[in-house]
Amino acid sequence: MPRIRDEFLDCILYLYPSYTDADDGTAIGGTGFLLTIPSEGLPKNFLFPYVVTNRHVIEDGNTVLRMTTRDGKKHIIETDEREWRFHPRSEDLAVFLVSIDPSALRFSHIDASQLMLKHDLMPHAVGIGDDVFVVGRFINHEGKQRNSPSARFGCIAQMPNEPVKLGRFTQECYLIEARSIGGFSGSPVFWHVRPYSGGAYRQNMNLQIGPLLLGVETGFIQDWTPVCDALGRPLNLDPHAQQVSVNSGMMVVIPAWKLEELLYDDSVAERRREVVSQTKANFQGRTPQPKD
């Protein structure tokens, strides 16, 4: 895996349950990232910036955002949970249309054109064994004075075939061979092409593509093992009586096309149309100033 470009780190922000937790850097909450959609009806440089994370992160009360200023300090934004929009069906996704001052904050963003959609899988020969990397919040060492995202690396272990049940959500997901822990929920997962991987078909591809957003992490699959003594013998004759959870090392990732469904859902798109309409009205209402 080559070096990750800084832009993928700078699109990350942290989510906390309160302003105090965000200010103190309390080890609780989740990860979000910035994604932009171009406007329809306004100049091309007018972009709608969204914070993307998991629905369970927001419903658990983590609605306070923490970003980094240009001079390396933290900037905290409190949001109203009622302003977040969730996937219209059972997907564990949430988005929030955020206002950002580019002159004050250090950030990057993922463009909507970077989403790996379902119709992209075959042309890019996406499949098991492909490299991926995840950028998110390692709550054990996340950065107290400023956000310091961490990266993890792995590969596609299973394509989205049968739905995966994780918590209260059952959804179409990739399984990714990459270890995760709490705090990485909501992290972006990027697909990366290694040169000359995947046989002759890949060798003839344009290897300038990517990294592309494969999807959004929603958690990891847990396994369970009996509690044993020092000799490895279960402490109880019933192996299910005393168990501890074990991280299976299998990350669950919601495909990017599910995120596209949310971003273009009527409840989300209507807000963009309102902004476009208001912006045009404000522009048309301006009166020309007399020249000196």
PDB file of N, CA and C in Angstrom, residues 167 211 246:
ATOM      1  N   GLY A 167     -26.051  -5.623  15.197  1.00  0.00           N
ATOM      2  CA  GLY A 167     -26.896  -4.840  16.086  1.00  0.00           C
ATOM      3  C   GLY A 167     -28.338  -4.886  15.611  1.00  0.00           C
ATOM      4  N   PRO A 211      -7.799   6.399  -5.257  1.00  0.00           N
ATOM      5  CA  PRO A 211      -8.705   5.569  -4.466  1.00  0.00           C
ATOM      6  C   PRO A 211     -10.154   6.062  -4.542  1.00  0.00           C
ATOM      7  N   VAL A 246     -14.955 -11.560  21.453  1.00  0.00           N
ATOM      8  CA  VAL A 246     -13.653 -11.520  20.784  1.00  0.00           C
ATOM      9  C   VAL A 246     -13.839 -10.818  19.445  1.00  0.00           C
TER      10      VAL A 246
END
